[in-house]
Coordinates of C-alpha atoms and ligand atoms in Angstrom, one line a residue:
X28 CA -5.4 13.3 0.7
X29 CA -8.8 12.5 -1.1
X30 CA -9.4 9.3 -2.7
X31 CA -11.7 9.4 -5.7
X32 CA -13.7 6.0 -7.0
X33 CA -12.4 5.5 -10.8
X34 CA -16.3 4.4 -11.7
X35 CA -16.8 8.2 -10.6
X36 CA -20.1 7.1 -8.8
X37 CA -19.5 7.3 -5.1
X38 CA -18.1 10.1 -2.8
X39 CA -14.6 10.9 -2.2
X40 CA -13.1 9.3 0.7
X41 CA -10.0 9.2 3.0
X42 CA -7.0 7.2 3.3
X43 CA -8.6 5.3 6.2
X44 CA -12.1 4.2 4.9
X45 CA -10.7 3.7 1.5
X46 CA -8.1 1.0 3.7
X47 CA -11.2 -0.3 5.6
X48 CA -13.2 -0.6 2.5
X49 CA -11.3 -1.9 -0.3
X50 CA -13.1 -1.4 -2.9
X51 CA -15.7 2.1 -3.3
X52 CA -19.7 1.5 -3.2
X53 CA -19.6 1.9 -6.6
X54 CA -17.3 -1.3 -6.8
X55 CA -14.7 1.5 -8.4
X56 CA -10.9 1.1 -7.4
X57 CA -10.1 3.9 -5.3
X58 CA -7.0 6.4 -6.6
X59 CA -5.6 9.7 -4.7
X60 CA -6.6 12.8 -6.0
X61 CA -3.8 14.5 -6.9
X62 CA 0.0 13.2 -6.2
X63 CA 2.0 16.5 -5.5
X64 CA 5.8 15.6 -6.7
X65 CA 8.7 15.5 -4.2
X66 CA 11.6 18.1 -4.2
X67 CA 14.6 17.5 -6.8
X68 CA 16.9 17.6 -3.7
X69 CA 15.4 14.6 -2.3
X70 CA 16.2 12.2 -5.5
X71 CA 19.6 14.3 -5.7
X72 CA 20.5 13.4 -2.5
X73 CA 18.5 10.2 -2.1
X74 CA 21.7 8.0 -0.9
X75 CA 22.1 10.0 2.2
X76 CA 18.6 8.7 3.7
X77 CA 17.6 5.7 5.0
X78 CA 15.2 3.2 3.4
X79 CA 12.6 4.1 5.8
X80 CA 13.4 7.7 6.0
X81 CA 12.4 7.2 2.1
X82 CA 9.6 5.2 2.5
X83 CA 8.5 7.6 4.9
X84 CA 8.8 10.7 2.9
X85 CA 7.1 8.6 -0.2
X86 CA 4.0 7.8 1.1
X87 CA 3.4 10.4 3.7
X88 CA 0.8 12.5 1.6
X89 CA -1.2 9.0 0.5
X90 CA -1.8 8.8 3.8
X91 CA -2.0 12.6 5.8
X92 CA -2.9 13.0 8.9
X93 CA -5.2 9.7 9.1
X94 CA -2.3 8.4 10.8
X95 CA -0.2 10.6 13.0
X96 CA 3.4 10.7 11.8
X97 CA 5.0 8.7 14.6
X98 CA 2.7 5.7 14.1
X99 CA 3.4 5.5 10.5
X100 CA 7.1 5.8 11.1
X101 CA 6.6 2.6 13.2
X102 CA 4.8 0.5 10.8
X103 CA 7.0 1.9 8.6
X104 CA 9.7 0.6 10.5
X105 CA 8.3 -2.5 10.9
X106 CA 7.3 -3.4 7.4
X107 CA 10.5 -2.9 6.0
X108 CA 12.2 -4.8 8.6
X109 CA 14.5 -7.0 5.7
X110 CA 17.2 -5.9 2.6
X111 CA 15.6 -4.9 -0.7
X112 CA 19.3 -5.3 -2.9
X113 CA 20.1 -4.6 -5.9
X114 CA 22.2 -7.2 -7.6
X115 CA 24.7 -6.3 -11.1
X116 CA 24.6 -9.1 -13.5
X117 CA 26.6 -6.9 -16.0
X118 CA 26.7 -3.7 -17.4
X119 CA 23.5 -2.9 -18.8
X120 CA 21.6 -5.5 -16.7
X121 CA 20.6 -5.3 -12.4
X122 CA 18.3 -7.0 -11.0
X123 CA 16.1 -5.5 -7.3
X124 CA 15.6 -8.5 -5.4
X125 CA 12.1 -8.5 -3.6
X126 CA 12.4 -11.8 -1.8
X127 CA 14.3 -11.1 1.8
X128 CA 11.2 -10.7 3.5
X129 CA 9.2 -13.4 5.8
X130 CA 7.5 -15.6 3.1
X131 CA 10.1 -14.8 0.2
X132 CA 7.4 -12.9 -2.2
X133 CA 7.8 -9.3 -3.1
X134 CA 3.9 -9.0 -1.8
X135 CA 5.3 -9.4 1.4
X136 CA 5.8 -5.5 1.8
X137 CA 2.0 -4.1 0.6
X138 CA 0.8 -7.4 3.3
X139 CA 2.8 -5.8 6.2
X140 CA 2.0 -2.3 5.4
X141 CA -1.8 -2.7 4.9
X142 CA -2.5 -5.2 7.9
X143 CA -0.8 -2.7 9.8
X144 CA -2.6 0.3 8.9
X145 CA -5.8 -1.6 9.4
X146 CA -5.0 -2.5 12.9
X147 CA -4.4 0.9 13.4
X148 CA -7.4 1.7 12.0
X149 CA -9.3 -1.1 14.0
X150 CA -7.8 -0.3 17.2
X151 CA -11.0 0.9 19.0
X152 CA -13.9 -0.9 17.2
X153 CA -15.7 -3.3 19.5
X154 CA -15.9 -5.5 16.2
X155 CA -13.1 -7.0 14.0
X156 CA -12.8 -6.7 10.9
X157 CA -12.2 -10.3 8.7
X158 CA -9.9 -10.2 5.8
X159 CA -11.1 -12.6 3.1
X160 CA -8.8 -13.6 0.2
X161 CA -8.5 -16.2 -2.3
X162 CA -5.2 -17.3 -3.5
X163 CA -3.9 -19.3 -6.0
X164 CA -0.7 -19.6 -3.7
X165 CA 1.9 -16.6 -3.4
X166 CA -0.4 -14.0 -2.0
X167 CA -2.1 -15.8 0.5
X168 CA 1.3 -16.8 2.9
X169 CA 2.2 -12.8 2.7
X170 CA -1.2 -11.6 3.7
X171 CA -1.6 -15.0 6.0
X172 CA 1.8 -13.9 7.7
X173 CA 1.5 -9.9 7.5
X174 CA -1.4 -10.1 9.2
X175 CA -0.2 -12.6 12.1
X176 CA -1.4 -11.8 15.8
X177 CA -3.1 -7.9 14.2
X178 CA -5.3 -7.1 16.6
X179 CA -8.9 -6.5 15.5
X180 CA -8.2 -8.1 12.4
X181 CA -9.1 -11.8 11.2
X182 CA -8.1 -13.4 7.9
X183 CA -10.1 -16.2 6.4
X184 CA -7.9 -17.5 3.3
X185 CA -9.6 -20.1 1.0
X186 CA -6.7 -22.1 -1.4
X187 CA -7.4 -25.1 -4.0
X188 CA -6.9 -27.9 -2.4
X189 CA -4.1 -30.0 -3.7
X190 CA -3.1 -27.5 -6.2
X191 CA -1.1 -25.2 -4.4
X192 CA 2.9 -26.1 -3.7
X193 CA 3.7 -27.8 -0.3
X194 CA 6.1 -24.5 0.7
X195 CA 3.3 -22.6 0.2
X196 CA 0.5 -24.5 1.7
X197 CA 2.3 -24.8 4.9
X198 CA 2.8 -20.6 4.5
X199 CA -0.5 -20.8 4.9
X200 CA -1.8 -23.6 7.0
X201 CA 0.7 -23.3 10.0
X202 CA 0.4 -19.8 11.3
X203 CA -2.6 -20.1 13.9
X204 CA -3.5 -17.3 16.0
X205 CA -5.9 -14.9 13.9
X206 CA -5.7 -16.7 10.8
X207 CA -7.6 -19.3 9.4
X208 CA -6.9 -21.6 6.2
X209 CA -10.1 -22.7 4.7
X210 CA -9.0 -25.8 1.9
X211 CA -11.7 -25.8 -0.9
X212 CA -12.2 -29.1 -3.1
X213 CA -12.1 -26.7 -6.3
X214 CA -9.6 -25.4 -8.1
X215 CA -8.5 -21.3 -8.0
X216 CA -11.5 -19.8 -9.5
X217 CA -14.0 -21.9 -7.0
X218 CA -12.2 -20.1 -4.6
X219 CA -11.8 -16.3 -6.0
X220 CA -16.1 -17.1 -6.9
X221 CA -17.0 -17.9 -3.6
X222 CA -15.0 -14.7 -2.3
X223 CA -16.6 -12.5 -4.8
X224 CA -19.9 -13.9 -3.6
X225 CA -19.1 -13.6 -0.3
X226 CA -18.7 -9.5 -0.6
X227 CA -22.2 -9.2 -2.7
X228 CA -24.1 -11.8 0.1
X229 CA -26.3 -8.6 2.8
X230 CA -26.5 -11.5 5.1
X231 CA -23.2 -11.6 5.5
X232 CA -22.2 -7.7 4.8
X233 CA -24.7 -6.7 7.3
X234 CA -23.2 -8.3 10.5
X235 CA -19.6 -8.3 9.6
X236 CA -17.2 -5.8 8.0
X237 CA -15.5 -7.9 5.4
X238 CA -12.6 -6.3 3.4
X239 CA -10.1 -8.0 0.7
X240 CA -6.0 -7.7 0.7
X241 CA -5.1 -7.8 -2.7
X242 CA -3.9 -5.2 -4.4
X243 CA -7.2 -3.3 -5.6
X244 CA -6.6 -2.2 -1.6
X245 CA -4.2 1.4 -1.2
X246 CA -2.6 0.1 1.3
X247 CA -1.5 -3.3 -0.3
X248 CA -0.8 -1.5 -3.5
X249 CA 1.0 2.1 -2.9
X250 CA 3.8 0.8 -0.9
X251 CA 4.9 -0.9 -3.5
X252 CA 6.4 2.1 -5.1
X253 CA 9.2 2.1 -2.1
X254 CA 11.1 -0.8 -4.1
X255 CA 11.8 1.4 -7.0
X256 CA 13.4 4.5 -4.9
X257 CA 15.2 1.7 -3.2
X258 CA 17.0 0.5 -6.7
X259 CA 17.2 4.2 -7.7
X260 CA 18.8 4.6 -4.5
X261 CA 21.4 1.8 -5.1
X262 CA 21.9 3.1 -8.8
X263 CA 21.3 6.3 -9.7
X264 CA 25.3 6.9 -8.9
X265 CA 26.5 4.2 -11.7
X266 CA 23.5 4.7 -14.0
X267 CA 21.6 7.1 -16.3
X268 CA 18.5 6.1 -18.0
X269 CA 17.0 3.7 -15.4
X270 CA 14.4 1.5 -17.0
X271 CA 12.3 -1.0 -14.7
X272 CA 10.9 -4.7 -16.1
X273 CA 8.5 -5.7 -13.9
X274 CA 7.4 -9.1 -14.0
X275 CA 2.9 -8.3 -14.2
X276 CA 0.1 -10.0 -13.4
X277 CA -2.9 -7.5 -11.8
X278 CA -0.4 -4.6 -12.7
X279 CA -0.5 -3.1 -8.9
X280 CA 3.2 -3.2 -8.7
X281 CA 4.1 -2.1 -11.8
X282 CA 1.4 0.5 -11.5
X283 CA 3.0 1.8 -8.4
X284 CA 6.3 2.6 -9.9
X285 CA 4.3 4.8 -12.2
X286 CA 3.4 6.5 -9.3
X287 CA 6.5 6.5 -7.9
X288 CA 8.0 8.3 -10.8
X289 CA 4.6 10.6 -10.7
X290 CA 6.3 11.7 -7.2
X291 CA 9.3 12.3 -9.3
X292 CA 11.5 9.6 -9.3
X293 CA 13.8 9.5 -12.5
X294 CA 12.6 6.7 -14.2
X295 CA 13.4 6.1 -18.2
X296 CA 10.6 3.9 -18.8
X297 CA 8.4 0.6 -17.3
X298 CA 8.1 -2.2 -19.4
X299 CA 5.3 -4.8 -18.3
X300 CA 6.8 -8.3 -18.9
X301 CA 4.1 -10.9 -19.2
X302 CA 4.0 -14.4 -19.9
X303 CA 1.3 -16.2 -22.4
X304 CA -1.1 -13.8 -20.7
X305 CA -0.6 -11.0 -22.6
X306 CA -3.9 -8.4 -23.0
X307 CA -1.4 -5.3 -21.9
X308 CA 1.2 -6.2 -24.7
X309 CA -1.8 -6.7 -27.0
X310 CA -3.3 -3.7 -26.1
X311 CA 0.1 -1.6 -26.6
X312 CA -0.4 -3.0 -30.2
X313 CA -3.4 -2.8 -30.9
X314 CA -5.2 0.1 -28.7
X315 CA -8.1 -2.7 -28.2
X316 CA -8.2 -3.6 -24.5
X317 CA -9.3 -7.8 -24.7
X318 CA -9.7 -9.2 -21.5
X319 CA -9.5 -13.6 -21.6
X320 CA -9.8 -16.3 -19.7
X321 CA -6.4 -16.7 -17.9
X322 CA -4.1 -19.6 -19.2
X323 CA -1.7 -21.3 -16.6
X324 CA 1.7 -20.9 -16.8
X325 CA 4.8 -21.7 -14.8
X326 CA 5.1 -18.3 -13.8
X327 CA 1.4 -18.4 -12.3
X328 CA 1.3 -15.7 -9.8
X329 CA 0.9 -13.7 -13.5
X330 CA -2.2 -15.6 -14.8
X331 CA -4.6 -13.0 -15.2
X332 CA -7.1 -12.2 -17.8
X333 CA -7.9 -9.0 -16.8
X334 CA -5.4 -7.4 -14.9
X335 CA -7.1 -5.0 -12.0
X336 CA -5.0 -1.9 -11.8
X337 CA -4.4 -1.6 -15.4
X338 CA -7.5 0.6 -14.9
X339 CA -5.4 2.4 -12.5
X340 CA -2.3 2.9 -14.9
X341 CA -4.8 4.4 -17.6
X342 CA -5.9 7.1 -15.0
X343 CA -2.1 8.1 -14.5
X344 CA -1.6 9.1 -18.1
X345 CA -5.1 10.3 -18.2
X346 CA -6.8 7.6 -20.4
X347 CA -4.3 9.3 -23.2
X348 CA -3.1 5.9 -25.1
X349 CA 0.2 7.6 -26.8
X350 CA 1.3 9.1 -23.2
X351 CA 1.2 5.9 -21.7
X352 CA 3.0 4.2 -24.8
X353 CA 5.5 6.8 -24.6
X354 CA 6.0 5.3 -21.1
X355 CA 5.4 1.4 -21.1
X356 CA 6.2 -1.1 -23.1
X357 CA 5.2 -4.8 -22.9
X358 CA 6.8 -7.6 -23.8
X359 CA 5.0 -11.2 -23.9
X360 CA 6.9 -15.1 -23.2
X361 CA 6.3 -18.3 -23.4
X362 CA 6.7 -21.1 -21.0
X363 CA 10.0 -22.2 -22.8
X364 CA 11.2 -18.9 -23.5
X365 CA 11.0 -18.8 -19.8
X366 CA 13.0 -21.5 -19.0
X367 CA 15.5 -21.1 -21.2
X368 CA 16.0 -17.5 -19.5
X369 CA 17.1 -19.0 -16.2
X370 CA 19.0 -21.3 -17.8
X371 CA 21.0 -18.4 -19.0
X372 CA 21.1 -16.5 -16.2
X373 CA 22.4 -19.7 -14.6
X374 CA 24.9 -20.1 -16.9
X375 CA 26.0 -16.7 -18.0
X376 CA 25.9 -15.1 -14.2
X377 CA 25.5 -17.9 -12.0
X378 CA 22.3 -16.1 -11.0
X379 CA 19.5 -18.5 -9.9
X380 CA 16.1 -16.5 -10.8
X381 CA 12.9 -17.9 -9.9
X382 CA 10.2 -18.4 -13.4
X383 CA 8.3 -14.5 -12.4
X384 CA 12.2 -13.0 -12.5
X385 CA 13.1 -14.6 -15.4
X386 CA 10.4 -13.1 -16.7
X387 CA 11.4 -9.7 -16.4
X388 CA 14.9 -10.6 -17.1
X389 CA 13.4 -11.0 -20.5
X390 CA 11.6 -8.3 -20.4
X391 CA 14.8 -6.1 -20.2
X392 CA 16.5 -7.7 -23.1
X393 CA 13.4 -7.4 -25.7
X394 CA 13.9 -3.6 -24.4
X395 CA 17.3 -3.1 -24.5
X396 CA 18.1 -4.4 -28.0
X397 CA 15.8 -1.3 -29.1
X398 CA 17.5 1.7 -26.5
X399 CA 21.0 -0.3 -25.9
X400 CA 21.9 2.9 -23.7
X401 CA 19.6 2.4 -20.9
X402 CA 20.1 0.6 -17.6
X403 CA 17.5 -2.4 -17.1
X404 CA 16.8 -3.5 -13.5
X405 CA 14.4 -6.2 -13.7
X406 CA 12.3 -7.4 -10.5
X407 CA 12.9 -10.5 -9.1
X408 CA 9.7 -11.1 -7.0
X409 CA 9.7 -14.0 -5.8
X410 CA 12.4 -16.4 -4.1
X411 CA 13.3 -19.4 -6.3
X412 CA 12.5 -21.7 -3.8
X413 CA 9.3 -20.4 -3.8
X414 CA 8.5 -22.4 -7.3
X415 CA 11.5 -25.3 -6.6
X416 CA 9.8 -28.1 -9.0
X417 CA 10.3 -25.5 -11.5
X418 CA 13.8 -24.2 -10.6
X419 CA 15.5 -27.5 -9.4
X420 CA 14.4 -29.3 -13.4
X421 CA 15.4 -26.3 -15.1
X422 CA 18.6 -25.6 -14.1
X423 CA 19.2 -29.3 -13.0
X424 CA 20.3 -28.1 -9.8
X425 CA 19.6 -28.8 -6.4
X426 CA 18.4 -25.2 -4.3
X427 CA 19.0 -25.2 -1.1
X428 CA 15.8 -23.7 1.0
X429 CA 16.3 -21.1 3.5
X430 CA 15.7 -20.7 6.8
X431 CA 12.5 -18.8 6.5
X432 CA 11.4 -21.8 4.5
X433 CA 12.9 -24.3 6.4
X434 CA 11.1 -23.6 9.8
X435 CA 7.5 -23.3 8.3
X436 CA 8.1 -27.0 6.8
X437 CA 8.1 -29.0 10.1
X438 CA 5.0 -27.1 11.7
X439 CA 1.8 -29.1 11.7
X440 CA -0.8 -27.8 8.7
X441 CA -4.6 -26.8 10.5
X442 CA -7.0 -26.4 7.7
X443 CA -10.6 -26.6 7.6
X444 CA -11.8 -28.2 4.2
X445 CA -14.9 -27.1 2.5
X446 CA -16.5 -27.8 -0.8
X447 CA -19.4 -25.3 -1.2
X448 CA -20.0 -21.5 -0.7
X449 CA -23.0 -22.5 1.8
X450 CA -20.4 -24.1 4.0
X451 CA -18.3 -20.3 3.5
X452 CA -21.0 -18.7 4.9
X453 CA -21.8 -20.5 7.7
X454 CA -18.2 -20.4 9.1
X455 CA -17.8 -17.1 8.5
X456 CA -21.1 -15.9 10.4
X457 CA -20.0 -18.9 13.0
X458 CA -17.3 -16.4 14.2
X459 CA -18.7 -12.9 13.6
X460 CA -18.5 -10.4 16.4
X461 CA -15.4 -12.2 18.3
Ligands
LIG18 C1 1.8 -11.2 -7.5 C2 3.0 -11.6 -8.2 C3 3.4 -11.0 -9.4 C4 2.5 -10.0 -10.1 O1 2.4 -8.8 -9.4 P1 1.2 -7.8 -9.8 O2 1.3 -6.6 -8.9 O3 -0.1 -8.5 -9.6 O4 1.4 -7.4 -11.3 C5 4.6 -11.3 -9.9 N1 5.4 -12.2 -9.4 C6 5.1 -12.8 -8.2 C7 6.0 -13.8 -7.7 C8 3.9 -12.6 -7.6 O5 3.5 -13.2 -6.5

């Protein structure tokens, strides 16, 4: 499989460099050349095979012969190592829980998958390659922890200091080994800037191979689509007309279901459910494509202004604006719509839904009042604990935090602090070559 850069301006590449690199010289996303469907038999008789026997199947031609087939059936194996279920809330309405893995957030999956590829990748190289990420809090305990003891690999993740939760800074300070939590006095953006200037700076680029992990990365980002031929699996027995709501922020995993169902997964439609950041569900009405400044929101792993694979979903329908309409939808909701949604689905199914799930659950509804004979599975992609201030006022209900949670809170937080992108640099050419 060939990987073209979406910019157009730099040479095709395989599944490996394209892992290794990120992004393409031209500072394109990277997107497979051509995604040759599955056979109808394997959707027919999708129940009979195991979730890594489908995972396997799925992604096989992404990544050819770049890694030889009993490799990726291990870090197959190994990713996946958790439940991805499907729970009923009623007739029309499921919901595909994505938070059973080791930090609770659905980006646990693309994390595990892509560290393990680049270890593979990295296996022989006398030099490591370093990881660098920004987060404003989910992504950085799932790439902090799917990365944990990979050889070859180090990650350097810079968070806001004070403005991330205390679950998730300990997800990320408490780890050790290869991974290093670098607390910036700033706040989110100080940190995604000094990141972005760390990929242009030669000095650095020269002497070390530096490479990002979030989901502009095909290895972070395609293995995403296993969670819808998981639910499919679960329901395609019970349900015509699956629809998906996937709670979006940068559109990767949303995008990926598109690409699932370019493999030829039976999939209705996608609807995009936003909160108060809403350029998709503007564009959908408007056919102008507005990028903003991102405004915060208490489902904030979704505040983005410009959404980076939406590029991507455009290139699946062939830049043609009524294919993709015919497709995706997008729905857009306030804070308080928000939490009124899990209040509901507190009350009405006794279903505690973090405020990124609620989201979607939304989502469904403004979609189902329109096409009332669909099934809507919205994703619930993070664990409520996971956003507890939020949950616990809400539903004025104490949560009860589980073990995965509970172990990380007694460990002892390691972070270095800096304050400028001068102070960046020198620790990151401190410990090139290692
Ligand atoms: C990252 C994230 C999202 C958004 O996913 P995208 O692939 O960026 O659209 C939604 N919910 C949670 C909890 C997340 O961490």
């Amino acid at each position: 499989m060939k990987y073209y850069s979406i910019h157009r301006k730099a040479p095709d590449t395989n599944f490996a460099t394209a892992v290794i690199k990120g992004l393409a010289p031209d500072r394109g996303l990277y997107f497979p050349e051509q995604i040759e469907p599955l056979p109808k038999s394997f959707f027919d008789n999708i129940d009979r095979l195991s979730d890594t026997e489908i995972a396997f199947k799925s992604i096989r031609q992404f990544v050819s012969s770049d890694i030889p087939e009993h490799i990726l059936k291990t870090i197959i194996e190994d990713t996946l190592s958790f439940d991805f279920p499907v729970v009923q809330l009623d007739k029309h309405i499921s919901t595909l829980e994505l938070f059973h893995g080791p930090t609770m957030a659905f980006k646990d999956v693309g994390a595990r998958f892509m560290a393990r590829c680049l270890g593979y990748f990295n296996a022989d190289n006398q030099k490591d390659v370093t990881v660098l990420v920004a987060t404003s809090g989910d992504t950085g305990g799932a790439v902090a922890n799917g990365f944990l003891g990979v050889k070859g690999v180090n990650v350097v993740i810079l968070y806001p200091s004070g403005k991330v939760s205390d679950i998730q800074e300990k997800q990320l300070t408490t780890l050790g080994q290869n991974i290093t939590a670098l607390e910036v006095d700033g706040v989110f953006d100080d940190c995604q800037d000094m990141v972005k200037q760390a990929f242009l700076d030669d000095n650095i680029t020269s002497q070390m191979q530096l490479t990002s992990a979030n989901s502009i990365n095909v290895a972070r980002w395609l293995p995403q689509l296993f969670y819808f031929m998981f639910a499919y699996k679960q329901l395609y027995k019970k349900h015509d007309s699956i629809v998906f709501s996937i709670p979006s922020g940068n559109f990767g995993n949303i995008c990926a279901g598109m690409v699932a169902q370019q493999l030829g997964l039976p999939v209705h439609h996608f609807i995009a459910a936003n909160n108060a950041n809403n350029i998709v569900t503007e564009y959908l009405e408007t056919q102008q494509y507005q990028p903003k400044p991102s405004v915060q929101t208490i489902s904030n792993a979704m505040d983005v202004g410009n959404p980076s694979n939406f590029i991507r979903i455009q290139e699946i329908y062939g830049n043609d604006f009524n294919r993709l309409k015919n497709n995706l939808s997008s729905f857009s909701y306030s804070d308080s719509q928000t939490k009124a949604a899990m209040r509901e689905l507190y009350d009405k199914y006794n279903y505690i839904a973090d405020p990124h799930g609620a989201v979607g659950y939304l989502g469904c509804k403004g979609f189902l009042k329109q096409n009332p004979n669909t099934h809507g599975v919205f994703l619930e992609t993070a664990h409520p604990t996971k956003f507890l201030n939020v949950v616990e006022d809400v539903i004025d209900t104490k949560v009860e935090l589980p073990l995965q949670i509970q172990s990380v809170m007694d460990k002892e937080k390691v972070a270095l602090k800096i304050s400028s992108y001068e102070e960046l640099k020198s620790y990151l050419l401190g410990t090139k070559g290692h």
